[in-house]
CSV table of C-alpha atoms in Angstrom, one decimal:
chain,number,residue,atom,x,y,z
A,13,UNK,CA,138.3,-28.5,264.7
A,14,UNK,CA,138.9,-26.7,261.6
A,15,UNK,CA,141.5,-28.6,259.3
A,16,UNK,CA,144.2,-26.3,257.9
A,17,UNK,CA,145.6,-27.3,254.5
A,18,UNK,CA,148.3,-26.2,252.0
A,19,UNK,CA,147.4,-25.1,248.5
A,20,UNK,CA,149.7,-26.4,245.7
A,21,UNK,CA,149.6,-23.8,243.0
A,22,UNK,CA,150.4,-25.6,239.7
A,23,UNK,CA,150.2,-22.3,237.7
A,24,UNK,CA,153.1,-20.8,239.7
A,25,UNK,CA,155.3,-23.6,240.8
A,26,UNK,CA,156.9,-26.6,238.7
A,27,UNK,CA,155.6,-30.0,239.7
A,28,UNK,CA,159.0,-31.3,241.0
A,29,UNK,CA,159.3,-28.2,243.3
A,30,UNK,CA,155.7,-28.5,244.2
A,31,UNK,CA,156.0,-32.0,245.3
A,32,UNK,CA,159.0,-31.0,247.7
A,33,UNK,CA,156.7,-28.0,249.0
A,34,UNK,CA,153.9,-30.1,249.8
A,35,UNK,CA,156.1,-32.7,251.6
A,36,UNK,CA,157.6,-30.0,253.5
A,37,UNK,CA,154.1,-28.6,254.4
A,38,UNK,CA,153.3,-31.9,256.0
A,39,UNK,CA,156.5,-31.8,258.0
A,40,UNK,CA,155.5,-28.3,259.2
A,41,UNK,CA,152.1,-29.4,260.4
A,42,UNK,CA,149.7,-28.8,257.6
A,43,UNK,CA,147.1,-31.5,257.8
A,44,UNK,CA,145.8,-31.5,254.3
A,45,UNK,CA,146.4,-30.2,250.6
A,46,UNK,CA,144.5,-29.3,247.5
A,47,UNK,CA,145.7,-28.2,244.2
A,48,UNK,CA,144.5,-26.5,240.9
A,49,UNK,CA,144.1,-28.3,237.6
A,50,UNK,CA,144.9,-25.8,234.9
A,51,UNK,CA,146.4,-26.1,231.5
A,52,UNK,CA,147.4,-22.6,231.4
A,53,UNK,CA,148.7,-20.4,234.2
A,54,UNK,CA,146.7,-17.1,235.1
A,55,UNK,CA,149.9,-15.1,233.8
A,56,UNK,CA,153.0,-15.7,231.9
A,57,UNK,CA,154.8,-14.2,235.0
A,58,UNK,CA,153.6,-17.6,236.8
A,59,UNK,CA,155.0,-19.6,233.9
A,60,UNK,CA,154.0,-23.0,234.9
A,61,UNK,CA,151.1,-25.5,234.6
A,62,UNK,CA,151.8,-29.2,235.5
A,63,UNK,CA,149.2,-32.0,235.2
A,64,UNK,CA,147.5,-32.3,238.4
A,65,UNK,CA,146.5,-35.9,237.9
A,66,UNK,CA,150.0,-37.1,237.4
A,67,UNK,CA,151.4,-35.2,240.3
A,68,UNK,CA,148.5,-36.3,242.7
A,69,UNK,CA,149.5,-39.9,242.5
A,70,UNK,CA,153.1,-38.8,243.6
A,71,UNK,CA,151.9,-36.5,246.2
A,72,UNK,CA,149.4,-39.1,247.7
A,73,UNK,CA,151.9,-41.8,247.7
A,74,UNK,CA,154.6,-39.6,249.4
A,75,UNK,CA,152.6,-38.0,252.3
A,76,UNK,CA,149.8,-39.0,254.5
A,77,UNK,CA,147.8,-35.8,253.7
A,78,UNK,CA,144.3,-35.8,252.3
A,79,UNK,CA,144.0,-34.2,248.7
A,80,UNK,CA,141.7,-32.4,246.8
A,81,UNK,CA,141.6,-30.9,243.2
A,82,UNK,CA,139.5,-28.5,241.2
A,83,UNK,CA,138.5,-29.9,237.9
A,84,UNK,CA,136.2,-28.9,235.0
A,85,UNK,CA,134.7,-31.8,233.1
A,86,UNK,CA,132.9,-31.6,229.9
A,87,UNK,CA,135.3,-30.0,227.3
A,88,UNK,CA,139.0,-30.7,227.8
A,89,UNK,CA,138.3,-33.6,229.9
A,90,UNK,CA,135.3,-36.2,229.2
A,91,UNK,CA,133.6,-37.1,232.3
A,92,UNK,CA,134.3,-41.0,232.0
A,93,UNK,CA,137.9,-40.2,232.0
A,94,UNK,CA,137.7,-37.9,235.2
A,95,UNK,CA,135.6,-40.6,236.9
A,96,UNK,CA,138.2,-43.1,236.2
A,97,UNK,CA,140.8,-40.8,237.4
A,98,UNK,CA,138.8,-40.1,240.7
A,99,UNK,CA,138.0,-43.9,241.2
A,100,UNK,CA,141.7,-44.8,240.7
A,101,UNK,CA,143.2,-42.4,243.2
A,102,UNK,CA,140.1,-43.2,245.6
A,103,UNK,CA,140.9,-46.9,245.4
A,104,UNK,CA,144.7,-46.5,245.9
A,105,UNK,CA,144.3,-43.9,248.8
A,106,UNK,CA,140.7,-44.6,250.5
A,107,UNK,CA,139.2,-41.5,252.2
A,108,UNK,CA,142.1,-39.3,251.2
A,109,UNK,CA,141.0,-37.8,248.0
A,110,UNK,CA,138.2,-35.4,246.9
A,111,UNK,CA,137.2,-33.3,243.6
A,112,UNK,CA,135.6,-30.0,243.2
A,113,UNK,CA,133.7,-30.0,239.9
A,114,UNK,CA,133.0,-26.6,238.3
A,115,UNK,CA,132.4,-25.1,234.8
A,116,UNK,CA,136.0,-24.0,234.0
A,117,UNK,CA,137.7,-21.2,232.2
A,118,UNK,CA,138.1,-20.3,228.5
A,119,UNK,CA,141.9,-20.1,229.1
A,120,UNK,CA,142.2,-23.8,229.7
A,121,UNK,CA,139.2,-25.3,227.6
A,122,UNK,CA,139.7,-23.6,224.3
A,123,UNK,CA,142.4,-25.8,223.2
A,124,UNK,CA,139.9,-28.5,222.2
A,125,UNK,CA,138.8,-26.1,219.3
A,126,UNK,CA,135.2,-26.2,220.3
A,127,UNK,CA,133.1,-23.0,220.9
A,128,UNK,CA,133.0,-21.7,224.4
A,129,UNK,CA,129.4,-22.0,225.7
A,130,UNK,CA,127.8,-19.3,227.5
A,131,UNK,CA,127.5,-19.7,231.4
A,132,UNK,CA,124.2,-21.3,231.5
A,133,UNK,CA,125.0,-23.8,229.1
A,134,UNK,CA,128.3,-24.6,230.8
A,135,UNK,CA,126.4,-24.8,234.2
A,136,UNK,CA,123.9,-27.3,232.5
A,137,UNK,CA,126.9,-29.4,230.9
A,138,UNK,CA,128.6,-29.6,234.4
A,139,UNK,CA,125.5,-31.1,235.9
A,140,UNK,CA,125.2,-33.8,233.2
A,141,UNK,CA,129.0,-34.5,233.7
A,142,UNK,CA,128.4,-34.6,237.6
A,143,UNK,CA,125.5,-37.2,237.1
A,144,UNK,CA,127.5,-39.3,234.8
A,145,UNK,CA,130.7,-39.4,237.1
A,146,UNK,CA,128.5,-40.2,240.3
A,147,UNK,CA,127.0,-42.9,238.4
A,148,UNK,CA,130.2,-44.3,237.2
A,149,UNK,CA,131.7,-44.2,240.8
A,150,UNK,CA,128.8,-46.2,242.0
A,151,UNK,CA,129.8,-48.9,239.5
A,152,UNK,CA,126.9,-48.4,236.9
A,153,UNK,CA,127.4,-48.8,233.2
A,154,UNK,CA,126.4,-45.5,231.8
A,155,UNK,CA,125.2,-44.1,228.4
A,156,UNK,CA,124.1,-40.7,228.1
A,157,UNK,CA,123.1,-38.1,225.3
A,158,UNK,CA,123.1,-34.6,225.9
A,159,UNK,CA,125.5,-31.6,226.1
A,160,UNK,CA,128.1,-34.4,226.6
A,161,UNK,CA,127.8,-38.1,225.1
A,162,UNK,CA,128.9,-41.1,226.9
A,163,UNK,CA,128.5,-44.7,225.2
A,164,UNK,CA,128.3,-47.6,227.7
A,165,UNK,CA,130.9,-46.4,229.9
A,166,UNK,CA,132.1,-48.4,233.0
A,167,UNK,CA,134.6,-47.8,235.6
A,168,UNK,CA,135.9,-51.2,236.8
A,169,UNK,CA,137.9,-49.9,239.9
A,170,UNK,CA,134.9,-48.8,241.9
A,171,UNK,CA,136.3,-46.8,245.2
A,172,UNK,CA,135.1,-47.6,248.5
A,173,UNK,CA,134.4,-45.1,250.1
A,174,UNK,CA,133.3,-42.9,247.0
A,175,UNK,CA,135.4,-39.7,247.0
A,176,UNK,CA,133.4,-36.6,247.8
A,177,UNK,CA,132.2,-34.6,244.8
A,178,UNK,CA,132.3,-30.9,245.9
A,179,UNK,CA,130.7,-27.8,244.3
A,180,UNK,CA,133.0,-25.0,243.8
A,181,UNK,CA,131.1,-21.5,244.0
A,182,UNK,CA,132.0,-17.9,244.0
A,183,UNK,CA,128.3,-16.7,244.1
A,184,UNK,CA,125.4,-17.5,246.2
A,185,UNK,CA,123.3,-18.8,243.1
A,186,UNK,CA,126.2,-21.2,242.1
A,187,UNK,CA,126.1,-22.4,245.8
A,188,UNK,CA,122.6,-23.0,245.8
A,189,UNK,CA,122.5,-24.8,242.6
A,190,UNK,CA,125.5,-27.0,243.7
A,191,UNK,CA,123.6,-28.1,246.9
A,192,UNK,CA,121.4,-30.3,244.6
A,193,UNK,CA,124.3,-32.8,244.0
A,194,UNK,CA,127.5,-31.9,245.9
A,195,UNK,CA,128.9,-33.6,249.1
A,196,UNK,CA,130.0,-30.0,250.2
A,197,UNK,CA,130.8,-26.8,248.9
A,198,UNK,CA,134.3,-24.8,248.2
A,199,UNK,CA,134.9,-21.1,247.9
A,200,UNK,CA,137.4,-18.5,248.3
A,201,UNK,CA,138.3,-15.7,250.6
A,202,UNK,CA,135.7,-12.9,250.1
A,203,UNK,CA,134.1,-10.3,252.3
A,204,UNK,CA,132.7,-12.0,255.4
A,205,UNK,CA,129.2,-10.7,254.8
A,206,UNK,CA,129.4,-12.4,251.3
A,207,UNK,CA,130.7,-15.6,252.9
A,208,UNK,CA,127.8,-15.8,255.5
A,209,UNK,CA,125.2,-15.2,252.7
A,210,UNK,CA,126.7,-18.1,250.8
A,211,UNK,CA,127.0,-20.4,254.0
A,212,UNK,CA,123.4,-19.5,254.9
A,213,UNK,CA,122.3,-20.1,251.3
A,214,UNK,CA,123.9,-23.4,251.2
A,215,UNK,CA,122.3,-24.6,254.3
A,216,UNK,CA,118.8,-23.4,253.5
A,217,UNK,CA,119.2,-25.2,250.1
A,218,UNK,CA,119.9,-28.4,252.2
A,219,UNK,CA,123.5,-28.6,251.2
A,220,UNK,CA,125.8,-31.3,252.6
A,221,UNK,CA,127.5,-30.3,255.9
A,222,UNK,CA,131.0,-30.1,254.4
A,223,UNK,CA,132.5,-26.5,253.9
A,224,UNK,CA,135.8,-25.7,252.2
A,225,UNK,CA,137.5,-22.2,252.0
A,226,UNK,CA,140.6,-21.4,250.1
A,227,UNK,CA,142.5,-18.3,251.4
A,228,UNK,CA,144.9,-16.4,249.1
A,229,UNK,CA,147.7,-14.5,251.0
A,230,UNK,CA,150.9,-13.1,250.6
A,231,UNK,CA,153.5,-13.2,253.5
A,232,UNK,CA,157.0,-12.1,253.5
A,233,UNK,CA,159.3,-10.7,256.3
A,234,UNK,CA,158.8,-7.2,255.3
A,235,UNK,CA,155.6,-5.4,254.2
A,236,UNK,CA,157.0,-4.1,251.1
A,237,UNK,CA,158.2,-7.7,250.0
A,238,UNK,CA,154.7,-9.0,250.6
A,239,UNK,CA,153.1,-6.4,248.6
A,240,UNK,CA,155.6,-6.8,245.9
A,241,UNK,CA,155.0,-10.6,245.5
A,242,UNK,CA,151.3,-10.0,245.6
A,243,UNK,CA,151.3,-7.5,242.9
A,244,UNK,CA,153.6,-9.3,240.8
A,245,UNK,CA,151.9,-12.8,241.0
A,246,UNK,CA,148.2,-12.0,241.6
A,247,UNK,CA,147.3,-8.9,239.8
A,248,UNK,CA,146.1,-11.1,237.1
A,249,UNK,CA,143.6,-12.8,239.4
A,250,UNK,CA,141.5,-9.6,240.6
A,251,UNK,CA,138.8,-10.1,237.8
A,252,UNK,CA,135.3,-11.1,238.4
A,253,UNK,CA,133.0,-13.1,235.9
A,254,UNK,CA,132.8,-13.1,233.0
A,255,UNK,CA,136.4,-11.7,232.8
A,256,UNK,CA,137.9,-14.6,234.8
A,257,UNK,CA,136.2,-17.3,232.8
A,258,UNK,CA,136.3,-15.8,229.4
A,259,UNK,CA,139.9,-14.5,228.6
A,260,UNK,CA,143.1,-16.1,227.6
A,261,UNK,CA,146.4,-15.7,229.4
A,262,UNK,CA,147.6,-13.1,226.9
A,263,UNK,CA,144.5,-11.1,227.6
A,264,UNK,CA,145.1,-11.1,231.2
A,265,UNK,CA,148.7,-9.9,230.8
A,266,UNK,CA,147.6,-7.2,228.2
A,267,UNK,CA,145.0,-5.7,230.5
A,268,UNK,CA,147.2,-5.7,233.7
A,269,UNK,CA,150.1,-4.3,231.8
A,270,UNK,CA,147.7,-1.2,231.5
A,271,UNK,CA,148.1,-0.7,235.4
A,272,UNK,CA,146.1,-2.5,238.1
A,273,UNK,CA,145.6,-0.5,241.4
A,274,UNK,CA,147.6,-2.1,244.3
A,275,UNK,CA,144.2,-1.6,246.5
A,276,UNK,CA,142.5,-4.1,244.0
A,277,UNK,CA,145.1,-6.7,244.5
A,278,UNK,CA,144.8,-6.2,248.1
A,279,UNK,CA,141.1,-6.9,247.8
A,280,UNK,CA,141.9,-10.2,246.4
A,281,UNK,CA,144.4,-11.5,249.1
A,282,UNK,CA,145.4,-11.1,252.5
A,283,UNK,CA,148.7,-9.1,252.3
A,284,UNK,CA,150.9,-8.7,255.4
A,285,UNK,CA,154.3,-9.2,257.1
A,286,UNK,CA,152.6,-9.5,260.5
A,287,UNK,CA,152.0,-13.2,261.3
A,288,UNK,CA,149.7,-12.3,264.2
A,289,UNK,CA,147.5,-10.2,261.9
A,290,UNK,CA,147.2,-12.9,259.4
A,291,UNK,CA,146.4,-15.4,262.0
A,292,UNK,CA,143.6,-13.3,263.2
A,293,UNK,CA,142.3,-12.8,259.7
A,294,UNK,CA,142.5,-16.5,258.9
A,295,UNK,CA,140.8,-17.5,262.3
A,296,UNK,CA,137.9,-15.0,261.5
A,297,UNK,CA,137.2,-16.9,258.3
A,298,UNK,CA,137.3,-20.3,259.9
A,299,UNK,CA,134.9,-19.0,262.6
A,300,UNK,CA,132.4,-18.2,260.0
A,301,UNK,CA,131.8,-22.1,259.8
A,302,UNK,CA,134.2,-23.8,257.6
A,303,UNK,CA,135.5,-27.2,258.1
A,304,UNK,CA,138.7,-27.0,256.0
A,305,UNK,CA,140.8,-23.9,255.3
A,306,UNK,CA,143.4,-24.1,252.6
A,307,UNK,CA,146.1,-21.5,252.7
A,308,UNK,CA,147.6,-20.4,249.3
A,309,UNK,CA,150.7,-18.3,249.6
A,310,UNK,CA,150.6,-16.6,246.2
A,311,UNK,CA,154.5,-16.3,245.9
A,312,UNK,CA,156.6,-18.7,244.1
A,313,UNK,CA,158.8,-19.5,246.8
A,314,UNK,CA,157.0,-21.4,249.3
A,315,UNK,CA,159.6,-22.4,251.9
A,316,UNK,CA,159.8,-19.3,254.1
A,317,UNK,CA,155.8,-19.3,254.2
A,318,UNK,CA,155.8,-22.9,255.1
A,319,UNK,CA,158.3,-22.7,257.9
A,320,UNK,CA,156.9,-19.4,259.1
A,321,UNK,CA,153.3,-20.6,259.3
A,322,UNK,CA,154.5,-23.9,260.6
A,323,UNK,CA,156.1,-22.3,263.5
A,324,UNK,CA,154.0,-19.5,264.4
A,325,UNK,CA,150.6,-19.6,263.0
A,326,UNK,CA,149.4,-23.2,262.7
A,327,UNK,CA,149.7,-23.7,266.3
A,328,UNK,CA,147.7,-20.5,267.1
A,329,UNK,CA,144.8,-21.6,264.6
A,330,UNK,CA,144.9,-25.1,266.2
A,331,UNK,CA,144.6,-23.7,269.9
A,332,UNK,CA,140.9,-24.7,271.4
A,333,UNK,CA,138.8,-21.7,271.9
A,334,UNK,CA,139.1,-20.1,275.4
A,335,UNK,CA,136.1,-20.8,277.4
A,336,UNK,CA,134.3,-17.9,278.8
A,337,UNK,CA,135.7,-16.7,282.0
A,338,UNK,CA,133.3,-17.5,284.9
A,339,UNK,CA,133.8,-15.8,288.4
A,340,UNK,CA,133.4,-17.8,291.4
A,341,UNK,CA,134.4,-17.2,295.1
A,342,UNK,CA,137.4,-19.0,296.1
A,343,UNK,CA,137.0,-21.1,299.4
A,344,UNK,CA,140.1,-19.6,301.2
A,345,UNK,CA,141.0,-16.6,303.5
A,346,UNK,CA,140.9,-14.3,300.5
A,347,UNK,CA,137.2,-15.0,300.0
A,348,UNK,CA,136.7,-11.6,298.3
A,349,UNK,CA,138.9,-12.8,295.4
A,350,UNK,CA,137.4,-13.9,292.2
A,351,UNK,CA,139.1,-16.6,290.0
A,352,UNK,CA,138.6,-17.8,286.3
């Protein structure tokens, strides 16, 4: 059965409120949670960006959910520090924490004052970091000289089991490359044919059998409200690479002030007031072959979404698939009738 989780968006909601939200999500029936790890939001309109690692300790301690976070080691974070953070949470909460390790965005990483490497260099740096982190999580003392430098690092709190290291991917090429090292892969809602292609490429490349999908959606009691929320909060998130990795927050806001078509926002998120329609759309994504699906309501007020989805959507998503109806004769006087 697919696990349905709640996405905690640090860029959009204060850490205090987000902690209350994820606790409410567990009460409503969400089985897991994941969060972002940004220094900057995607827009000044979103206006938040708590430190995920501080928040995760509180969230894991005050719920029974499993948690994951997306992280970019190598520039803002040294891989030895990330390994220590992963190990600490993994040791405190065995089997309940995973990390998706990606190449990051300039908006978050530029604060170190280093130059922003081109994509291929960032990918190589990530793979070096992944190797360092994995070895540290296995208890090795690690030295490394390359795009990152590590000198005799040891993580003394070795977690058992080792938290999964997940490869986040938007493109087929990134998914295939991540299959070399990852314990699973994570992506976001895209056209079904693109997701099928990614899943197939991941499997053909020998990727581990663990597949995560994050679904961005905007729900409100009326269609107009759902569309207004999406346009206000998500029009800075419609850009593809390299714009979504190489710009700063002020750049996103400047571009979007020039006007983003509403249809383009609708292409980046599911937008509807119809819970039955959203349920069907989410189910169609899960049926592609994802083990975990995390729902991200892109509004800043989460209570209405959590309560509505807990009552109306999650029970439908968790309903076992109906078996095919097979006809058989009844052994009764009405022998001509058929039953399912």
